[in-house]
PDB file of N, CA and C in Angstrom:
ATOM      1  N   MET A   5       0.822  -1.186   0.000  1.00 71.00           N
ATOM      2  CA  MET A   5       0.000   0.000   0.000  1.00 71.00           C
ATOM      3  C   MET A   5       0.868   1.252   0.000  1.00 71.00           C
ATOM      4  N   VAL A   6       2.034   1.169   0.621  1.00 81.00           N
ATOM      5  CA  VAL A   6       2.915   2.331   0.660  1.00 81.00           C
ATOM      6  C   VAL A   6       3.411   2.666  -0.736  1.00 81.00           C
ATOM      7  N   PHE A   7       3.696   1.636  -1.522  1.00 81.00           N
ATOM      8  CA  PHE A   7       4.146   1.889  -2.893  1.00 81.00           C
ATOM      9  C   PHE A   7       3.054   2.574  -3.693  1.00 81.00           C
ATOM     10  N   GLY A   8       1.813   2.246  -3.435  1.00 81.00           N
ATOM     11  CA  GLY A   8       0.702   2.902  -4.110  1.00 81.00           C
ATOM     12  C   GLY A   8       0.653   4.387  -3.810  1.00 81.00           C
ATOM     13  N   LEU A   9       1.005   4.756  -2.598  1.00 86.00           N
ATOM     14  CA  LEU A   9       1.061   6.175  -2.239  1.00 86.00           C
ATOM     15  C   LEU A   9       2.247   6.871  -2.890  1.00 86.00           C
ATOM     16  N   ALA A  10       3.346   6.162  -3.060  1.00 86.00           N
ATOM     17  CA  ALA A  10       4.553   6.757  -3.634  1.00 86.00           C
ATOM     18  C   ALA A  10       4.505   6.823  -5.153  1.00 86.00           C
ATOM     19  N   LEU A  11       3.720   5.975  -5.781  1.00 90.00           N
ATOM     20  CA  LEU A  11       3.712   5.865  -7.245  1.00 90.00           C
ATOM     21  C   LEU A  11       3.433   7.180  -7.966  1.00 90.00           C
ATOM     22  N   PRO A  12       2.473   7.995  -7.549  1.00 91.00           N
ATOM     23  CA  PRO A  12       2.244   9.252  -8.280  1.00 91.00           C
ATOM     24  C   PRO A  12       3.426  10.221  -8.233  1.00 91.00           C
ATOM     25  N   GLY A  13       4.263  10.115  -7.208  1.00 92.00           N
ATOM     26  CA  GLY A  13       5.406  11.005  -7.092  1.00 92.00           C
ATOM     27  C   GLY A  13       6.632  10.547  -7.846  1.00 92.00           C
ATOM     28  N   LEU A  14       6.602   9.355  -8.404  1.00 94.00           N
ATOM     29  CA  LEU A  14       7.747   8.834  -9.144  1.00 94.00           C
ATOM     30  C   LEU A  14       7.681   9.270 -10.599  1.00 94.00           C
ATOM     31  N   ALA A  15       8.823   9.604 -11.142  1.00 95.00           N
ATOM     32  CA  ALA A  15       8.908   9.992 -12.552  1.00 95.00           C
ATOM     33  C   ALA A  15       9.263   8.749 -13.367  1.00 95.00           C
ATOM     34  N   LEU A  16       8.244   7.946 -13.670  1.00 96.00           N
ATOM     35  CA  LEU A  16       8.424   6.741 -14.469  1.00 96.00           C
ATOM     36  C   LEU A  16       7.552   6.834 -15.714  1.00 96.00           C
ATOM     37  N   GLY A  17       8.060   6.324 -16.817  1.00 95.00           N
ATOM     38  CA  GLY A  17       7.257   6.255 -18.029  1.00 95.00           C
ATOM     39  C   GLY A  17       6.175   5.202 -17.886  1.00 95.00           C
ATOM     40  N   ALA A  18       5.309   5.133 -18.875  1.00 96.00           N
ATOM     41  CA  ALA A  18       4.185   4.194 -18.807  1.00 96.00           C
ATOM     42  C   ALA A  18       4.661   2.744 -18.738  1.00 96.00           C
ATOM     43  N   GLY A  19       5.679   2.402 -19.502  1.00 97.00           N
ATOM     44  CA  GLY A  19       6.197   1.036 -19.486  1.00 97.00           C
ATOM     45  C   GLY A  19       6.845   0.688 -18.162  1.00 97.00           C
ATOM     46  N   ALA A  20       7.665   1.598 -17.641  1.00 96.00           N
ATOM     47  CA  ALA A  20       8.327   1.359 -16.358  1.00 96.00           C
ATOM     48  C   ALA A  20       7.309   1.294 -15.224  1.00 96.00           C
ATOM     49  N   ARG A  21       6.276   2.103 -15.310  1.00 95.00           N
ATOM     50  CA  ARG A  21       5.216   2.095 -14.299  1.00 95.00           C
ATOM     51  C   ARG A  21       4.477   0.747 -14.320  1.00 95.00           C
ATOM     52  N   ALA A  22       4.215   0.225 -15.506  1.00 96.00           N
ATOM     53  CA  ALA A  22       3.549  -1.075 -15.627  1.00 96.00           C
ATOM     54  C   ALA A  22       4.435  -2.187 -15.075  1.00 96.00           C
ATOM     55  N   VAL A  23       5.729  -2.141 -15.376  1.00 97.00           N
ATOM     56  CA  VAL A  23       6.658  -3.133 -14.843  1.00 97.00           C
ATOM     57  C   VAL A  23       6.699  -3.034 -13.319  1.00 97.00           C
ATOM     58  N   PHE A  24       6.732  -1.823 -12.795  1.00 96.00           N
ATOM     59  CA  PHE A  24       6.765  -1.588 -11.351  1.00 96.00           C
ATOM     60  C   PHE A  24       5.555  -2.221 -10.670  1.00 96.00           C
ATOM     61  N   VAL A  25       4.377  -1.917 -11.167  1.00 94.00           N
ATOM     62  CA  VAL A  25       3.142  -2.409 -10.548  1.00 94.00           C
ATOM     63  C   VAL A  25       3.019  -3.928 -10.694  1.00 94.00           C
ATOM     64  N   ASN A  26       3.248  -4.442 -11.888  1.00 97.00           N
ATOM     65  CA  ASN A  26       3.110  -5.884 -12.108  1.00 97.00           C
ATOM     66  C   ASN A  26       4.153  -6.682 -11.332  1.00 97.00           C
ATOM     67  N   THR A  27       5.355  -6.148 -11.216  1.00 97.00           N
ATOM     68  CA  THR A  27       6.386  -6.829 -10.441  1.00 97.00           C
ATOM     69  C   THR A  27       6.026  -6.844  -8.964  1.00 97.00           C
ATOM     70  N   LEU A  28       5.439  -5.762  -8.465  1.00 94.00           N
ATOM     71  CA  LEU A  28       4.980  -5.753  -7.082  1.00 94.00           C
ATOM     72  C   LEU A  28       3.933  -6.832  -6.838  1.00 94.00           C
ATOM     73  N   ILE A  29       3.023  -6.987  -7.759  1.00 96.00           N
ATOM     74  CA  ILE A  29       1.965  -7.993  -7.615  1.00 96.00           C
ATOM     75  C   ILE A  29       2.557  -9.399  -7.620  1.00 96.00           C
ATOM     76  N   VAL A  30       3.435  -9.678  -8.589  1.00 97.00           N
ATOM     77  CA  VAL A  30       4.049 -11.010  -8.680  1.00 97.00           C
ATOM     78  C   VAL A  30       4.898 -11.289  -7.442  1.00 97.00           C
ATOM     79  N   THR A  31       5.635 -10.287  -6.978  1.00 97.00           N
ATOM     80  CA  THR A  31       6.471 -10.444  -5.792  1.00 97.00           C
ATOM     81  C   THR A  31       5.635 -10.771  -4.565  1.00 97.00           C
ATOM     82  N   ALA A  32       4.536 -10.068  -4.392  1.00 96.00           N
ATOM     83  CA  ALA A  32       3.664 -10.322  -3.240  1.00 96.00           C
ATOM     84  C   ALA A  32       3.100 -11.741  -3.282  1.00 96.00           C
ATOM     85  N   TYR A  33       2.651 -12.182  -4.442  1.00 97.00           N
ATOM     86  CA  TYR A  33       2.126 -13.540  -4.552  1.00 97.00           C
ATOM     87  C   TYR A  33       3.212 -14.588  -4.349  1.00 97.00           C
ATOM     88  N   ALA A  34       4.411 -14.341  -4.867  1.00 97.00           N
ATOM     89  CA  ALA A  34       5.500 -15.305  -4.727  1.00 97.00           C
ATOM     90  C   ALA A  34       5.892 -15.470  -3.263  1.00 97.00           C
ATOM     91  N   PHE A  35       6.077 -14.369  -2.547  1.00 96.00           N
ATOM     92  CA  PHE A  35       6.426 -14.464  -1.135  1.00 96.00           C
ATOM     93  C   PHE A  35       5.290 -15.076  -0.324  1.00 96.00           C
ATOM     94  N   SER A  36       4.059 -14.763  -0.675  1.00 97.00           N
ATOM     95  CA  SER A  36       2.914 -15.369   0.019  1.00 97.00           C
ATOM     96  C   SER A  36       2.885 -16.878  -0.188  1.00 97.00           C
ATOM     97  N   LEU A  37       3.147 -17.306  -1.411  1.00 97.00           N
ATOM     98  CA  LEU A  37       3.190 -18.743  -1.693  1.00 97.00           C
ATOM     99  C   LEU A  37       4.283 -19.421  -0.882  1.00 97.00           C
ATOM    100  N   ALA A  38       5.466 -18.810  -0.837  1.00 96.00           N
ATOM    101  CA  ALA A  38       6.576 -19.393  -0.092  1.00 96.00           C
ATOM    102  C   ALA A  38       6.258 -19.454   1.401  1.00 96.00           C
ATOM    103  N   LEU A  39       5.663 -18.391   1.921  1.00 96.00           N
ATOM    104  CA  LEU A  39       5.338 -18.362   3.351  1.00 96.00           C
ATOM    105  C   LEU A  39       4.262 -19.363   3.729  1.00 96.00           C
ATOM    106  N   LEU A  40       3.331 -19.616   2.839  1.00 97.00           N
ATOM    107  CA  LEU A  40       2.275 -20.580   3.129  1.00 97.00           C
ATOM    108  C   LEU A  40       2.694 -22.021   2.840  1.00 97.00           C
ATOM    109  N   LEU A  41       3.367 -22.219   1.724  1.00 96.00           N
ATOM    110  CA  LEU A  41       3.705 -23.563   1.298  1.00 96.00           C
ATOM    111  C   LEU A  41       4.849 -24.169   2.110  1.00 96.00           C
ATOM    112  N   GLY A  42       5.812 -23.361   2.509  1.00 95.00           N
ATOM    113  CA  GLY A  42       6.965 -23.863   3.248  1.00 95.00           C
ATOM    114  C   GLY A  42       6.593 -24.668   4.484  1.00 95.00           C
ATOM    115  N   PRO A  43       5.815 -24.102   5.399  1.00 95.00           N
ATOM    116  CA  PRO A  43       5.436 -24.880   6.587  1.00 95.00           C
ATOM    117  C   PRO A  43       4.536 -26.078   6.271  1.00 95.00           C
ATOM    118  N   ILE A  44       3.722 -25.970   5.256  1.00 96.00           N
ATOM    119  CA  ILE A  44       2.834 -27.081   4.905  1.00 96.00           C
ATOM    120  C   ILE A  44       3.633 -28.305   4.472  1.00 96.00           C
ATOM    121  N   VAL A  45       4.657 -28.079   3.643  1.00 95.00           N
ATOM    122  CA  VAL A  45       5.459 -29.212   3.145  1.00 95.00           C
ATOM    123  C   VAL A  45       6.680 -29.486   4.018  1.00 95.00           C
ATOM    124  N   GLY A  46       6.924 -28.629   5.004  1.00 94.00           N
ATOM    125  CA  GLY A  46       8.047 -28.829   5.909  1.00 94.00           C
ATOM    126  C   GLY A  46       9.395 -28.489   5.313  1.00 94.00           C
ATOM    127  N   GLU A  47       9.422 -27.553   4.387  1.00 93.00           N
ATOM    128  CA  GLU A  47      10.671 -27.151   3.737  1.00 93.00           C
ATOM    129  C   GLU A  47      10.857 -25.645   3.894  1.00 93.00           C
ATOM    130  N   ARG A  48      12.115 -25.215   3.933  1.00 92.00           N
ATOM    131  CA  ARG A  48      12.400 -23.785   4.072  1.00 92.00           C
ATOM    132  C   ARG A  48      12.678 -23.114   2.736  1.00 92.00           C
ATOM    133  N   GLY A  49      13.170 -23.856   1.772  1.00 93.00           N
ATOM    134  CA  GLY A  49      13.418 -23.296   0.450  1.00 93.00           C
ATOM    135  C   GLY A  49      14.577 -22.327   0.398  1.00 93.00           C
ATOM    136  N   LEU A  50      15.614 -22.565   1.184  1.00 91.00           N
ATOM    137  CA  LEU A  50      16.756 -21.660   1.200  1.00 91.00           C
ATOM    138  C   LEU A  50      17.815 -22.024   0.170  1.00 91.00           C
ATOM    139  N   GLU A  51      17.801 -23.278  -0.296  1.00 93.00           N
ATOM    140  CA  GLU A  51      18.736 -23.746  -1.306  1.00 93.00           C
ATOM    141  C   GLU A  51      17.987 -24.599  -2.319  1.00 93.00           C
ATOM    142  N   PRO A  52      18.446 -24.596  -3.572  1.00 93.00           N
ATOM    143  CA  PRO A  52      17.742 -25.377  -4.597  1.00 93.00           C
ATOM    144  C   PRO A  52      18.145 -26.847  -4.580  1.00 93.00           C
ATOM    145  N   THR A  53      18.135 -27.449  -3.416  1.00 92.00           N
ATOM    146  CA  THR A  53      18.492 -28.865  -3.279  1.00 92.00           C
ATOM    147  C   THR A  53      17.382 -29.602  -2.547  1.00 92.00           C
ATOM    148  N   GLY A  54      17.467 -30.913  -2.558  1.00 92.00           N
ATOM    149  CA  GLY A  54      16.505 -31.708  -1.814  1.00 92.00           C
ATOM    150  C   GLY A  54      15.274 -32.061  -2.623  1.00 92.00           C
ATOM    151  N   PRO A  55      14.176 -32.324  -1.933  1.00 95.00           N
ATOM    152  CA  PRO A  55      12.956 -32.762  -2.618  1.00 95.00           C
ATOM    153  C   PRO A  55      12.319 -31.660  -3.475  1.00 95.00           C
ATOM    154  N   ALA A  56      11.406 -32.079  -4.314  1.00 95.00           N
ATOM    155  CA  ALA A  56      10.749 -31.141  -5.234  1.00 95.00           C
ATOM    156  C   ALA A  56       9.983 -30.048  -4.491  1.00 95.00           C
ATOM    157  N   GLN A  57       9.414 -30.380  -3.345  1.00 95.00           N
ATOM    158  CA  GLN A  57       8.675 -29.374  -2.570  1.00 95.00           C
ATOM    159  C   GLN A  57       9.595 -28.235  -2.153  1.00 95.00           C
ATOM    160  N   ASN A  58      10.821 -28.574  -1.785  1.00 95.00           N
ATOM    161  CA  ASN A  58      11.796 -27.555  -1.427  1.00 95.00           C
ATOM    162  C   ASN A  58      12.118 -26.684  -2.638  1.00 95.00           C
ATOM    163  N   GLY A  59      12.193 -27.301  -3.804  1.00 96.00           N
ATOM    164  CA  GLY A  59      12.456 -26.534  -5.025  1.00 96.00           C
ATOM    165  C   GLY A  59      11.364 -25.540  -5.327  1.00 96.00           C
ATOM    166  N   VAL A  60      10.119 -25.909  -5.073  1.00 96.00           N
ATOM    167  CA  VAL A  60       9.005 -24.987  -5.313  1.00 96.00           C
ATOM    168  C   VAL A  60       9.070 -23.814  -4.347  1.00 96.00           C
ATOM    169  N   VAL A  61       9.344 -24.102  -3.076  1.00 97.00           N
ATOM    170  CA  VAL A  61       9.456 -23.031  -2.086  1.00 97.00           C
ATOM    171  C   VAL A  61      10.647 -22.143  -2.415  1.00 97.00           C
ATOM    172  N   PHE A  62      11.767 -22.753  -2.821  1.00 97.00           N
ATOM    173  CA  PHE A  62      12.941 -21.973  -3.215  1.00 97.00           C
ATOM    174  C   PHE A  62      12.628 -21.075  -4.405  1.00 97.00           C
ATOM    175  N   LEU A  63      11.948 -21.614  -5.398  1.00 97.00           N
ATOM    176  CA  LEU A  63      11.603 -20.826  -6.581  1.00 97.00           C
ATOM    177  C   LEU A  63      10.713 -19.647  -6.216  1.00 97.00           C
ATOM    178  N   ALA A  64       9.742 -19.873  -5.342  1.00 97.00           N
ATOM    179  CA  ALA A  64       8.872 -18.779  -4.920  1.00 97.00           C
ATOM    180  C   ALA A  64       9.681 -17.702  -4.198  1.00 97.00           C
ATOM    181  N   ASN A  65      10.600 -18.115  -3.326  1.00 97.00           N
ATOM    182  CA  ASN A  65      11.462 -17.145  -2.649  1.00 97.00           C
ATOM    183  C   ASN A  65      12.363 -16.407  -3.638  1.00 97.00           C
ATOM    184  N   ALA A  66      12.888 -17.133  -4.620  1.00 97.00           N
ATOM    185  CA  ALA A  66      13.775 -16.518  -5.604  1.00 97.00           C
ATOM    186  C   ALA A  66      13.034 -15.505  -6.469  1.00 97.00           C
ATOM    187  N   VAL A  67      11.834 -15.837  -6.882  1.00 98.00           N
ATOM    188  CA  VAL A  67      11.023 -14.899  -7.675  1.00 98.00           C
ATOM    189  C   VAL A  67      10.706 -13.659  -6.840  1.00 98.00           C
ATOM    190  N   GLY A  68      10.348 -13.860  -5.585  1.00 97.00           N
ATOM    191  CA  GLY A  68      10.075 -12.728  -4.705  1.00 97.00           C
ATOM    192  C   GLY A  68      11.296 -11.852  -4.498  1.00 97.00           C
ATOM    193  N   GLY A  69      12.446 -12.470  -4.308  1.00 97.00           N
ATOM    194  CA  GLY A  69      13.676 -11.706  -4.121  1.00 97.00           C
ATOM    195  C   GLY A  69      14.080 -10.933  -5.363  1.00 97.00           C
ATOM    196  N   ALA A  70      13.986 -11.566  -6.514  1.00 98.00           N
ATOM    197  CA  ALA A  70      14.319 -10.890  -7.774  1.00 98.00           C
ATOM    198  C   ALA A  70      13.339  -9.747  -8.041  1.00 98.00           C
ATOM    199  N   GLY A  71      12.066  -9.981  -7.752  1.00 97.00           N
ATOM    200  CA  GLY A  71      11.071  -8.930  -7.933  1.00 97.00           C
ATOM    201  C   GLY A  71      11.331  -7.745  -7.031  1.00 97.00           C
ATOM    202  N   THR A  72      11.734  -8.014  -5.804  1.00 96.00           N
ATOM    203  CA  THR A  72      12.064  -6.936  -4.872  1.00 96.00           C
ATOM    204  C   THR A  72      13.215  -6.100  -5.413  1.00 96.00           C
ATOM    205  N   PHE A  73      14.218  -6.758  -5.967  1.00 97.00           N
ATOM    206  CA  PHE A  73      15.370  -6.057  -6.549  1.00 97.00           C
ATOM    207  C   PHE A  73      14.930  -5.134  -7.680  1.00 97.00           C
ATOM    208  N   VAL A  74      14.076  -5.629  -8.574  1.00 97.00           N
ATOM    209  CA  VAL A  74      13.586  -4.821  -9.704  1.00 97.00           C
ATOM    210  C   VAL A  74      12.769  -3.634  -9.197  1.00 97.00           C
ATOM    211  N   VAL A  75      11.896  -3.872  -8.234  1.00 95.00           N
ATOM    212  CA  VAL A  75      11.053  -2.798  -7.707  1.00 95.00           C
ATOM    213  C   VAL A  75      11.900  -1.713  -7.044  1.00 95.00           C
ATOM    214  N   VAL A  76      12.902  -2.117  -6.280  1.00 94.00           N
ATOM    215  CA  VAL A  76      13.748  -1.129  -5.614  1.00 94.00           C
ATOM    216  C   VAL A  76      14.531  -0.310  -6.638  1.00 94.00           C
ATOM    217  N   LEU A  77      15.044  -0.967  -7.679  1.00 96.00           N
ATOM    218  CA  LEU A  77      15.753  -0.212  -8.726  1.00 96.00           C
ATOM    219  C   LEU A  77      14.837   0.799  -9.409  1.00 96.00           C
ATOM    220  N   LEU A  78      13.615   0.380  -9.730  1.00 96.00           N
ATOM    221  CA  LEU A  78      12.672   1.313 -10.353  1.00 96.00           C
ATOM    222  C   LEU A  78      12.264   2.421  -9.394  1.00 96.00           C
ATOM    223  N   LEU A  79      12.124   2.106  -8.131  1.00 94.00           N
ATOM    224  CA  LEU A  79      11.787   3.114  -7.128  1.00 94.00           C
ATOM    225  C   LEU A  79      12.890   4.159  -7.024  1.00 94.00           C
ATOM    226  N   ILE A  80      14.134   3.716  -6.980  1.00 95.00           N
ATOM    227  CA  ILE A  80      15.262   4.643  -6.910  1.00 95.00           C
ATOM    228  C   ILE A  80      15.338   5.489  -8.178  1.00 95.00           C
ATOM    229  N   ALA A  81      15.200   4.849  -9.344  1.00 96.00           N
ATOM    230  CA  ALA A  81      15.274   5.589 -10.605  1.00 96.00           C
ATOM    231  C   ALA A  81      14.146   6.605 -10.715  1.00 96.00           C
ATOM    232  N   GLY A  82      12.930   6.203 -10.363  1.00 96.00           N
ATOM    233  CA  GLY A  82      11.803   7.123 -10.443  1.00 96.00           C
ATOM    234  C   GLY A  82      11.920   8.271  -9.472  1.00 96.00           C
ATOM    235  N   ALA A  83      12.409   8.013  -8.270  1.00 94.00           N
ATOM    236  CA  ALA A  83      12.594   9.081  -7.289  1.00 94.00           C
ATOM    237  C   ALA A  83      13.717  10.016  -7.723  1.00 94.00           C
ATOM    238  N   TRP A  84      14.774   9.455  -8.278  1.00 96.00           N
ATOM    239  CA  TRP A  84      15.896  10.286  -8.753  1.00 96.00           C
ATOM    240  C   TRP A  84      15.435  11.217  -9.873  1.00 96.00           C
ATOM    241  N   ARG A  85      14.712  10.667 -10.842  1.00 95.00           N
ATOM    242  CA  ARG A  85      14.224  11.507 -11.936  1.00 95.00           C
ATOM    243  C   ARG A  85      13.260  12.566 -11.445  1.00 95.00           C
ATOM    244  N   ALA A  86      12.447  12.232 -10.466  1.00 95.00           N
ATOM    245  CA  ALA A  86      11.496  13.206  -9.921  1.00 95.00           C
ATOM    246  C   ALA A  86      12.239  14.342  -9.232  1.00 95.00           C
ATOM    247  N   THR A  87      13.315  14.042  -8.528  1.00 94.00           N
ATOM    248  CA  THR A  87      14.074  15.107  -7.876  1.00 94.00           C
ATOM    249  C   THR A  87      14.816  15.958  -8.897  1.00 94.00           C
ATOM    250  N   GLN A  88      15.259  15.351  -9.997  1.00 93.00           N
ATOM    251  CA  GLN A  88      15.952  16.111 -11.036  1.00 93.00           C
ATOM    252  C   GLN A  88      14.985  17.064 -11.754  1.00 93.00           C
ATOM    253  N   ARG A  89      13.766  16.634 -11.936  1.00 89.00           N
ATOM    254  CA  ARG A  89      12.768  17.478 -12.585  1.00 89.00           C
ATOM    255  C   ARG A  89      12.347  18.638 -11.686  1.00 89.00           C
ATOM    256  N   ALA A  90      12.318  18.366 -10.384  1.00 81.00           N
ATOM    257  CA  ALA A  90      11.890  19.395  -9.436  1.00 81.00           C
ATOM    258  C   ALA A  90      12.963  20.453  -9.215  1.00 81.00           C
ATOM    259  N   ALA A  91      14.210  20.096  -9.484  1.00 75.00           N
ATOM    260  CA  ALA A  91      15.317  21.026  -9.214  1.00 75.00           C
ATOM    261  C   ALA A  91      15.466  22.068 -10.268  1.00 75.00           C
TER     262      ALA A  91
END
């Protein structure tokens, strides 16, 4: 919800804005899947080894982590451009 409040203040183009929003959605679902599925199957998903259930939890964590990285980069870029325009 905080990103939704910050989005209007970011200087992002239409494509970057779409990537930002869609990546946030995918990241939230991926981390939610990992948090729910991990305890159910008894796996932590910290390494891509072991049974297939661990691989699924690991993949969900990896997608969430990669999505977080993309969102933070876009957040920094959009905030930087917004400050440059305001100056």
